[in-house]
Amino acid sequence: MATMLYDGCTLGDLTVRALGRHPERDAVVCGERRLTYAELRDEVARFTAVFAAAGLGPGDRIAILSRNRPEVVAAFCAAYAQGLTLTPLSPHAADADLVFVLQDAGVDCLVVDETGLAERGAALAREVGSLKHLFTFGAAAFGRSLCALASGFAPQPLRSVARPDLPAVLGYTGGTTGKPKGVVQSQRGMVAAHLMMLAEWDWPESPRMLLATPLSHAAGVMVLPTLMKGGTVVMVPGFDPAAFLDEIERSAVSVAFLVPTMIYALLDAVATGPARRLDSLRTVFYGAAPMAPERLRQAMATFGPVFMQLYGQSEAPLCIATLRRDEHDLTRPERLSSCGKPAAGLRVALLDAEGREVATGAIGEICVRGPLVMDAYHRRPDETAEVFRDGWLHTADVGRFDEDGYLYIVDRCKDLIISGGLNIYPREVESVLEGHAGVARCVVVGLPDEKWGEAVTAAVVRREGHSVTAEELVAFVRSSKSPLYAPKRVEFLDRLPLTPLGKPDRNAVRRQLSAVTGSTP
């Protein structure tokens, strides 16, 4: 009798194992709604029964357009168990981008949140036309209610039919430089990413994870490892600083995921609001954008030594490097600018334009090899070949290693400013400006200039109660860094434009400053 060889682990396998443990514990909390592990497992089993009855199985493609709600967690888990290729859709994306994604991905099934997104979902279905199945979570004037159909099935033991040889996720980049690109993530890669998260990150015991950013982005990737740790996913529909702090107190939150602008807003809310009991908080994962070291020191003074930085990108999610809690060492202040050390199982190198590794301390492009790296850009062979030249994933981030092996991100390659023949990375100037007591937030861009080629231009939000001038900030950069790095112009804004994820929108800032200065971006 032939022996069946083991053919690999899948997200479905991880999901079934996670949901089969701790049946009485809370798995998901969202406002007044709670689902225990047993209830979530049964809901996932019913969702998979609906998908199977519709003829959806391994390799078929499902997209989910929804705000944060418990049904999204169940739908994600059902997609994993059923072996579907998942494309999460951002509710903040433009309709034209959503149409492009649905068509480019060849989505078979679309699931829509009927609370606030019904009209958009119906319009998308009409525009795309090729969808085989259209569901809404609850009752709506279009599609079929996934929850109503699921209620017609008795929950059966949950099992995975996912196949290791098929893609697990087909996610899309933001499209800030053109049409969104589909990133094909294999089952192998996503399993590796989840195991790296469990091994490398500072997880509290039975974590209670608070998520305010959309599950269609990085927050969604954190759901399954939280469940694998026997924890609870606590969701809020969006980010409001006071409401976020309320939820930490109400749900005894022990871990959260935030982007730096959210941490800044929480610092302001704590400083100006009522006293808070936040002693349940053990870990704050932060990433997606650089964090000003001075603000990070303030955050540690306010919330304690709870911060852990994540560095990754869509093509290598979340786990390229981590700066753990104990590595946020105030006796080594320069370390607060680092994104940490590469994760176990990855090779990270800094390469020059000829593909050679640079010396320690020198700047090069961050390049990655390892199991969590994407398979390809969907239907873009030329761009896939370019990003994987010489056998490395080229991240388009530039950085340097120090002598202790810590990685420092200098900037994005595409954000490089060439001014008077000098290469200037905006992040270097931003780091100096953010160290000024009068600066709350800033973004630096290069704008066309007849003399300099590009002029270093800063958009600055003043810190409340300060009246710092442009001349002061230019002099501050001159004295702290070099006259060559000093902004040629400083514009003060009431607030910085942000992306839907809360990151400063550099392209929007560039357009806004171009309109003010009369230059062409």
Coordinates of C-alpha atoms in Angstrom, one line a residue:
M1 CA 0.0 0.0 0.0
A2 CA 1.4 3.4 -1.1
T3 CA 2.1 5.9 1.7
M4 CA 0.7 9.4 1.2
L5 CA 3.5 11.9 1.6
Y6 CA 2.9 15.0 3.6
D7 CA 2.4 17.8 1.1
G8 CA 2.6 20.9 3.4
C9 CA 0.7 23.0 5.8
T10 CA -2.0 25.6 4.8
L11 CA -3.7 28.5 6.3
G12 CA -6.8 26.2 6.5
D13 CA -4.8 23.8 8.7
L14 CA -3.8 26.6 11.0
T15 CA -7.4 27.9 11.2
V16 CA -8.9 24.6 12.0
R17 CA -6.4 24.0 14.8
A18 CA -6.8 27.5 16.3
L19 CA -10.6 27.3 16.3
G20 CA -10.7 23.8 17.8
R21 CA -9.2 25.0 21.1
H22 CA -10.5 27.0 24.0
P23 CA -14.2 26.6 23.0
E24 CA -15.5 28.8 25.9
R25 CA -13.1 31.7 25.5
D26 CA -14.1 34.9 23.6
A27 CA -12.7 34.8 20.1
V28 CA -14.1 38.0 18.8
V29 CA -15.5 41.1 20.5
C30 CA -17.0 44.0 18.6
G31 CA -19.0 46.5 20.6
E32 CA -21.7 44.5 22.4
R33 CA -21.2 41.4 20.2
R34 CA -19.2 38.5 21.3
L35 CA -18.4 35.2 19.7
T36 CA -16.7 32.4 21.6
Y37 CA -14.3 30.1 19.9
A38 CA -17.1 27.4 19.6
E39 CA -19.5 30.0 18.1
L40 CA -16.9 31.3 15.7
R41 CA -15.9 27.7 14.7
D42 CA -19.6 26.9 14.0
E43 CA -20.1 30.1 12.0
V44 CA -17.0 29.3 9.9
A45 CA -18.3 25.8 9.3
R46 CA -21.6 27.2 8.1
F47 CA -20.0 29.7 5.8
T48 CA -17.8 27.0 4.3
A49 CA -21.0 24.9 3.7
V50 CA -22.5 27.9 1.8
F51 CA -19.4 28.3 -0.3
A52 CA -19.3 24.6 -1.1
A53 CA -23.0 24.5 -2.0
A54 CA -22.3 27.4 -4.4
G55 CA -19.5 25.3 -6.0
L56 CA -16.7 27.4 -4.6
G57 CA -13.6 25.3 -3.7
P58 CA -9.8 25.3 -3.7
G59 CA -8.4 27.9 -6.1
D60 CA -11.5 29.9 -6.6
R61 CA -11.2 33.6 -5.8
I62 CA -13.2 35.5 -3.2
A63 CA -13.1 39.2 -2.4
I64 CA -14.5 40.8 0.7
L65 CA -15.5 44.5 0.9
S66 CA -16.4 45.3 4.5
R67 CA -15.8 47.5 7.5
N68 CA -14.6 45.8 10.6
R69 CA -17.2 43.4 12.0
P70 CA -17.2 39.8 13.4
E71 CA -18.5 38.3 10.1
V72 CA -15.3 39.4 8.4
V73 CA -13.3 37.3 10.7
A74 CA -15.6 34.3 10.0
A75 CA -15.4 34.9 6.3
F76 CA -11.6 35.1 6.3
C77 CA -11.4 31.9 8.3
A78 CA -13.9 30.2 6.0
A79 CA -11.9 31.3 2.9
Y80 CA -8.8 29.8 4.5
A81 CA -10.5 26.5 5.4
Q82 CA -12.2 26.2 2.0
G83 CA -8.9 26.9 0.2
L84 CA -10.2 30.0 -1.6
T85 CA -7.8 32.6 -2.7
L86 CA -8.7 35.7 -0.7
T87 CA -8.6 39.3 -2.0
P88 CA -9.5 41.7 0.8
L89 CA -10.9 45.0 -0.5
S90 CA -10.4 48.3 1.3
P91 CA -13.6 50.3 2.0
H92 CA -11.5 53.4 1.6
A93 CA -10.3 52.6 -2.0
A94 CA -11.7 54.5 -5.0
D95 CA -14.4 52.7 -6.9
A96 CA -12.3 52.7 -10.1
D97 CA -9.5 50.8 -8.2
L98 CA -12.0 48.3 -6.8
V99 CA -13.4 47.6 -10.3
F100 CA -9.9 47.2 -11.6
V101 CA -9.0 44.8 -8.7
L102 CA -12.1 42.6 -9.2
Q103 CA -11.5 42.3 -12.9
D104 CA -7.7 41.9 -12.7
A105 CA -8.0 39.2 -10.0
G106 CA -10.7 37.4 -11.8
V107 CA -12.8 37.3 -8.7
D108 CA -15.5 34.6 -8.7
C109 CA -17.3 35.6 -5.5
L110 CA -17.8 39.0 -3.9
V111 CA -19.0 39.4 -0.3
V112 CA -20.2 42.9 0.7
D113 CA -20.9 44.6 4.1
E114 CA -24.5 45.8 3.6
T115 CA -24.2 48.3 6.4
G116 CA -23.0 51.4 4.7
L117 CA -21.5 49.7 1.7
A118 CA -24.6 48.3 0.0
E119 CA -24.8 50.9 -2.8
R120 CA -21.1 50.6 -3.6
G121 CA -21.3 46.8 -3.6
A122 CA -24.3 46.9 -6.0
A123 CA -22.6 49.4 -8.3
L124 CA -19.4 47.3 -8.3
A125 CA -21.4 44.2 -9.2
R126 CA -23.1 46.0 -12.1
E127 CA -19.8 47.4 -13.4
V128 CA -17.8 44.2 -13.2
G129 CA -20.5 41.9 -14.5
S130 CA -18.4 38.7 -14.5
L131 CA -19.0 37.8 -10.9
K132 CA -20.4 34.3 -10.4
H133 CA -21.6 34.8 -6.9
L134 CA -22.6 38.0 -4.9
F135 CA -23.3 37.8 -1.2
T136 CA -24.0 40.3 1.5
F137 CA -23.5 39.5 5.1
G138 CA -27.0 40.6 6.1
A139 CA -30.2 41.3 4.1
A140 CA -29.9 43.7 1.2
A141 CA -31.6 44.7 -2.0
F142 CA -29.0 42.8 -4.0
G143 CA -27.1 39.6 -3.8
R144 CA -27.9 36.8 -1.3
S145 CA -27.4 37.0 2.5
L146 CA -24.5 34.9 3.5
C147 CA -25.6 34.8 7.1
A148 CA -29.2 33.8 6.2
L149 CA -28.0 31.0 4.0
A150 CA -25.5 29.9 6.6
S151 CA -28.3 29.6 9.2
G152 CA -29.9 26.9 7.0
F153 CA -26.9 24.6 7.6
A154 CA -26.3 22.6 10.8
P155 CA -22.6 23.2 11.8
Q156 CA -20.5 20.2 10.9
P157 CA -17.0 19.5 12.2
L158 CA -14.7 22.1 10.6
R159 CA -12.1 20.7 8.3
S160 CA -9.7 22.2 5.8
V161 CA -9.7 21.3 2.1
A162 CA -7.1 24.0 1.2
R163 CA -4.2 22.8 -1.0
P164 CA -0.6 23.8 -0.5
D165 CA 0.0 24.3 -4.2
L166 CA -2.6 27.1 -4.6
P167 CA -2.3 30.8 -3.7
A168 CA -3.7 31.7 -0.3
V169 CA -4.0 35.5 -0.8
L170 CA -4.1 37.8 -3.8
G171 CA -3.7 41.2 -2.2
Y172 CA -3.3 44.5 -4.0
T173 CA -0.9 47.4 -3.4
G174 CA -2.2 50.9 -2.9
G175 CA -1.8 52.0 -6.4
T176 CA -0.1 55.3 -5.5
T177 CA 2.1 55.2 -8.6
G178 CA -0.4 53.7 -11.0
K179 CA -2.9 50.9 -11.1
P180 CA -2.8 48.6 -8.0
K181 CA -0.6 45.5 -8.4
G182 CA -1.8 42.1 -7.3
V183 CA 0.6 40.4 -4.9
V184 CA 0.4 36.6 -5.1
Q185 CA 1.0 35.0 -1.6
S186 CA 1.4 31.3 -1.5
Q187 CA 0.1 29.0 1.2
R188 CA 3.7 28.3 2.1
G189 CA 4.6 32.0 2.4
M190 CA 1.6 32.9 4.5
V191 CA 2.1 29.9 6.8
A192 CA 5.7 31.0 7.2
A193 CA 4.7 34.5 8.0
H194 CA 2.3 33.4 10.7
L195 CA 4.8 31.1 12.3
M196 CA 7.4 33.9 12.2
M197 CA 4.9 36.2 13.9
L198 CA 4.4 33.7 16.7
A199 CA 8.1 33.1 17.1
E200 CA 9.5 36.6 16.7
W201 CA 6.9 38.9 18.3
D202 CA 6.4 39.9 21.9
W203 CA 2.9 38.3 22.5
P204 CA 1.3 38.5 25.9
E205 CA -0.3 35.4 27.3
S206 CA -3.8 34.9 25.9
P207 CA -3.6 38.2 24.0
R208 CA -6.6 40.6 23.8
M209 CA -5.7 42.3 20.5
L210 CA -7.4 45.6 19.7
L211 CA -7.6 46.4 16.0
A212 CA -8.9 49.7 14.6
T213 CA -7.3 49.7 11.1
P214 CA -9.2 47.9 8.4
L215 CA -9.0 44.1 8.3
S216 CA -8.4 44.5 4.6
H217 CA -4.9 45.6 5.5
A218 CA -2.2 44.5 8.0
A219 CA -4.7 44.2 10.8
G220 CA -6.3 41.3 9.0
V221 CA -3.1 39.4 9.0
M222 CA -3.0 39.6 12.8
V223 CA -6.3 37.9 13.3
L224 CA -5.2 34.3 12.8
P225 CA -2.0 34.5 15.0
T226 CA -4.1 36.0 17.8
L227 CA -6.5 33.1 17.5
M228 CA -3.6 30.6 17.3
K229 CA -2.4 32.1 20.7
G230 CA -5.8 31.5 22.2
G231 CA -6.5 35.2 22.3
T232 CA -9.4 37.5 21.6
V233 CA -9.7 39.8 18.6
V234 CA -11.3 43.1 19.8
M235 CA -12.4 45.3 16.9
V236 CA -13.6 48.8 16.6
P237 CA -15.1 50.2 13.3
G238 CA -12.5 53.0 13.0
F239 CA -9.9 54.9 14.9
D240 CA -10.9 57.6 17.3
P241 CA -8.3 58.3 20.0
A242 CA -10.8 58.7 22.9
A243 CA -12.8 55.7 21.9
F244 CA -9.7 53.6 21.4
L245 CA -8.5 54.4 25.0
D246 CA -12.1 53.6 26.2
E247 CA -11.8 50.2 24.6
I248 CA -8.5 49.5 26.2
E249 CA -10.1 50.1 29.6
R250 CA -13.4 48.3 28.9
S251 CA -11.9 45.2 27.3
A252 CA -8.7 45.0 29.3
V253 CA -6.8 45.1 26.0
S254 CA -3.2 43.7 26.3
V255 CA -2.0 44.2 22.7
A256 CA -2.7 46.6 19.9
F257 CA -1.6 47.4 16.4
L258 CA -1.1 51.0 15.5
V259 CA 0.6 53.2 12.9
P260 CA 2.7 56.1 14.2
T261 CA 0.1 58.8 13.5
M262 CA -2.3 57.0 15.7
I263 CA 0.2 56.8 18.5
Y264 CA 0.7 60.6 18.2
A265 CA -3.0 61.1 18.4
L266 CA -3.2 58.9 21.5
L267 CA -0.4 60.8 23.1
D268 CA -2.3 64.1 22.6
A269 CA -5.5 62.5 23.9
V270 CA -3.9 61.3 27.1
A271 CA -2.2 64.6 27.6
T272 CA -5.4 66.6 27.3
G273 CA -8.0 64.1 28.5
P274 CA -9.1 62.5 31.7
A275 CA -6.9 60.1 33.7
R276 CA -6.8 56.6 32.2
R277 CA -6.3 53.0 33.5
L278 CA -4.1 51.5 30.8
D279 CA -2.2 49.0 32.9
S280 CA -3.6 46.0 31.0
L281 CA -1.5 47.1 27.9
R282 CA 1.5 44.8 27.5
T283 CA 2.5 45.2 23.8
V284 CA 1.9 47.8 21.1
F285 CA 2.9 46.6 17.6
Y286 CA 3.6 49.6 15.4
G287 CA 4.8 49.9 11.8
A288 CA 3.8 50.9 8.3
A289 CA 5.7 54.2 8.5
P290 CA 8.7 55.6 10.4
M291 CA 8.2 56.9 13.9
A292 CA 10.0 60.0 15.2
P293 CA 12.4 58.9 17.9
E294 CA 11.4 61.9 20.1
R295 CA 7.7 60.9 19.9
L296 CA 8.6 57.3 20.6
R297 CA 10.4 58.3 23.8
Q298 CA 7.2 60.3 24.8
A299 CA 5.1 57.2 24.0
M300 CA 7.3 55.0 26.2
A301 CA 7.1 57.5 29.0
T302 CA 3.3 57.6 28.7
F303 CA 2.4 53.9 28.1
G304 CA 5.5 52.2 29.4
P305 CA 8.1 49.9 27.7
V306 CA 5.4 48.2 25.5
F307 CA 6.4 49.1 22.0
M308 CA 7.6 46.6 19.3
Q309 CA 8.3 47.8 15.8
L310 CA 7.4 45.7 12.7
Y311 CA 8.9 46.2 9.2
G312 CA 7.5 44.5 6.2
Q313 CA 5.6 45.3 2.9
S314 CA 2.9 43.7 0.8
E315 CA 5.5 41.6 -1.0
A316 CA 7.0 40.3 2.3
P317 CA 4.4 40.9 4.9
L318 CA 5.2 42.2 8.4
C319 CA 8.2 40.1 9.2
I320 CA 11.3 41.4 7.4
A321 CA 12.6 42.8 10.7
T322 CA 11.4 43.5 14.2
L323 CA 12.6 45.8 17.0
R324 CA 11.4 44.0 20.1
R325 CA 10.3 45.6 23.3
D326 CA 13.6 45.1 25.2
E327 CA 15.5 46.5 22.2
H328 CA 13.7 49.9 22.7
D329 CA 16.7 50.8 24.9
L330 CA 16.7 54.4 26.1
T331 CA 20.4 54.1 27.0
R332 CA 21.0 53.5 23.3
P333 CA 18.9 56.3 21.9
E334 CA 20.1 55.8 18.3
R335 CA 18.5 52.3 18.4
L336 CA 15.0 53.9 18.5
S337 CA 15.6 54.8 14.9
S338 CA 16.1 51.2 13.9
C339 CA 13.5 48.7 12.7
G340 CA 15.4 45.9 14.4
K341 CA 17.0 42.7 13.2
P342 CA 15.9 40.4 10.3
A343 CA 13.5 37.6 11.3
A344 CA 14.8 34.0 11.6
G345 CA 14.5 32.2 8.3
L346 CA 15.1 35.3 6.2
R347 CA 18.2 36.6 4.4
V348 CA 18.3 40.4 4.2
A349 CA 21.1 42.1 2.3
L350 CA 21.8 45.7 1.3
L351 CA 22.8 45.9 -2.3
D352 CA 24.1 48.6 -4.5
A353 CA 23.0 49.4 -8.1
E354 CA 25.3 46.6 -9.4
G355 CA 23.8 44.0 -7.0
R356 CA 26.8 43.9 -4.7
E357 CA 26.4 43.9 -0.9
V358 CA 27.5 47.2 0.7
A359 CA 29.8 47.5 3.7
T360 CA 28.5 47.8 7.2
G361 CA 27.3 51.3 7.8
A362 CA 26.9 52.0 4.0
I363 CA 23.5 52.7 2.4
G364 CA 22.0 50.1 0.0
E365 CA 18.7 48.8 -1.2
I366 CA 17.0 46.4 1.3
C367 CA 16.7 43.1 -0.5
V368 CA 15.1 39.9 0.9
R369 CA 15.1 36.1 0.3
G370 CA 13.0 33.7 2.3
P371 CA 9.8 31.7 2.5
L372 CA 7.4 34.6 3.2
V373 CA 8.4 36.5 0.0
M374 CA 5.5 36.7 -2.5
D375 CA 5.4 34.4 -5.5
A376 CA 4.8 37.1 -8.1
Y377 CA 2.9 40.1 -9.2
H378 CA -0.4 38.8 -10.7
R379 CA -0.3 38.9 -14.5
R380 CA 2.7 41.2 -14.5
P381 CA 5.7 39.1 -15.6
D382 CA 8.0 42.0 -16.5
E383 CA 7.5 43.7 -13.2
T384 CA 7.9 40.4 -11.4
A385 CA 11.2 39.8 -13.2
E386 CA 12.4 43.3 -12.3
V387 CA 11.5 43.1 -8.6
F388 CA 13.2 39.7 -8.4
R389 CA 16.4 40.5 -10.3
D390 CA 19.4 38.5 -9.2
G391 CA 17.2 36.3 -7.1
W392 CA 16.4 38.9 -4.5
L393 CA 13.1 40.6 -3.7
H394 CA 14.1 44.3 -4.1
T395 CA 12.0 46.3 -1.6
A396 CA 12.7 49.8 -3.0
D397 CA 13.6 50.8 0.5
V398 CA 17.1 51.9 1.3
G399 CA 18.8 51.3 4.6
R400 CA 22.0 50.5 6.5
F401 CA 23.2 48.0 9.1
D402 CA 25.1 49.0 12.2
E403 CA 27.9 46.9 13.6
D404 CA 25.4 45.1 15.9
G405 CA 23.3 43.9 13.0
Y406 CA 20.4 46.4 13.5
L407 CA 18.7 47.6 10.3
Y408 CA 17.9 51.3 9.8
I409 CA 15.6 52.3 7.0
V410 CA 16.8 55.5 5.4
D411 CA 14.0 56.1 3.0
R412 CA 12.1 54.8 -0.1
C413 CA 14.2 54.8 -3.3
K414 CA 11.5 56.6 -5.2
D415 CA 11.4 59.4 -2.6
L416 CA 15.0 60.3 -3.1
I417 CA 15.6 64.0 -3.7
I418 CA 18.5 65.0 -5.9
S419 CA 19.2 68.6 -5.1
G420 CA 22.3 70.3 -6.5
G421 CA 23.7 66.9 -7.4
L422 CA 23.4 65.7 -3.8
N423 CA 21.3 62.6 -2.9
I424 CA 19.0 63.6 0.0
Y425 CA 16.6 61.1 1.6
P426 CA 13.6 62.9 3.0
R427 CA 13.5 60.8 6.1
E428 CA 16.8 62.2 7.2
V429 CA 15.5 65.7 7.1
E430 CA 12.2 64.7 8.7
S431 CA 14.0 63.1 11.6
V432 CA 15.8 66.3 12.3
L433 CA 12.7 68.5 12.1
E434 CA 10.7 66.1 14.3
G435 CA 13.3 66.6 17.0
H436 CA 12.3 70.3 17.3
A437 CA 10.0 71.1 20.1
G438 CA 7.7 73.2 17.9
V439 CA 7.1 70.4 15.3
A440 CA 4.3 68.0 15.8
R441 CA 4.5 66.3 12.4
C442 CA 6.2 66.9 9.0
V443 CA 6.7 65.5 5.5
V444 CA 9.6 66.5 3.3
V445 CA 9.4 66.2 -0.5
G446 CA 11.4 67.4 -3.5
L447 CA 9.8 69.9 -5.8
P448 CA 11.2 71.0 -9.3
D449 CA 13.6 73.9 -9.1
E450 CA 15.5 75.7 -11.8
K451 CA 18.6 76.2 -9.7
W452 CA 18.8 73.0 -7.6
G453 CA 17.0 70.5 -9.9
E454 CA 14.8 69.6 -6.9
A455 CA 14.3 71.8 -3.8
V456 CA 14.0 70.3 -0.4
T457 CA 10.5 71.4 0.7
A458 CA 8.9 70.7 4.1
A459 CA 5.3 70.6 5.1
V460 CA 5.1 71.1 8.9
V461 CA 2.3 70.9 11.5
R462 CA 3.2 73.0 14.5
R463 CA 2.9 71.5 17.9
E464 CA 0.0 73.1 19.9
G465 CA 1.2 76.1 21.8
H466 CA 4.3 76.7 19.7
S467 CA 4.8 79.5 17.2
V468 CA 8.0 78.3 15.5
T469 CA 8.9 80.0 12.2
A470 CA 10.2 78.7 8.9
E471 CA 13.5 80.5 9.5
E472 CA 13.9 78.8 12.8
L473 CA 13.4 75.4 11.3
V474 CA 15.7 76.0 8.4
A475 CA 18.4 77.1 10.9
F476 CA 17.7 74.1 13.1
V477 CA 18.3 71.7 10.2
R478 CA 21.4 73.6 9.2
S479 CA 22.9 73.3 12.6
S480 CA 21.8 69.8 13.3
K481 CA 22.5 68.1 10.0
S482 CA 24.1 70.3 7.3
P483 CA 23.3 73.4 5.2
L484 CA 22.9 71.1 2.2
Y485 CA 19.9 69.3 3.9
A486 CA 18.2 72.5 5.0
P487 CA 14.7 73.0 3.4
K488 CA 14.6 75.6 0.7
R489 CA 11.0 76.3 1.7
V490 CA 8.8 75.4 4.8
E491 CA 5.0 75.5 4.5
F492 CA 2.9 75.2 7.6
L493 CA -0.3 73.1 7.4
D494 CA -3.1 72.6 9.9
R495 CA -2.9 68.9 9.3
L496 CA -1.1 66.5 7.0
P497 CA -3.1 64.5 4.5
L498 CA -3.2 60.8 5.4
T499 CA -3.7 57.6 3.6
P500 CA -6.7 55.4 4.7
L501 CA -4.2 53.5 6.9
G502 CA -3.2 56.7 8.7
K503 CA 0.2 57.1 7.1
P504 CA 1.3 60.6 5.8
D505 CA 0.2 60.7 2.1
R506 CA 3.5 62.0 0.5
N507 CA 1.9 62.3 -2.9
A508 CA -0.9 64.4 -1.6
V509 CA 1.5 66.6 0.3
R510 CA 3.6 67.0 -2.9
R511 CA 0.5 68.1 -4.8
Q512 CA -0.6 70.4 -2.1
L513 CA 2.8 72.1 -1.8
S514 CA 3.1 72.3 -5.6
A515 CA -0.2 74.2 -5.7
V516 CA 1.1 76.6 -3.0
T517 CA 4.5 77.1 -4.6
G518 CA 3.3 77.2 -8.2
S519 CA 5.7 74.3 -9.3
T520 CA 4.7 71.2 -11.3
P521 CA 4.9 68.0 -9.3

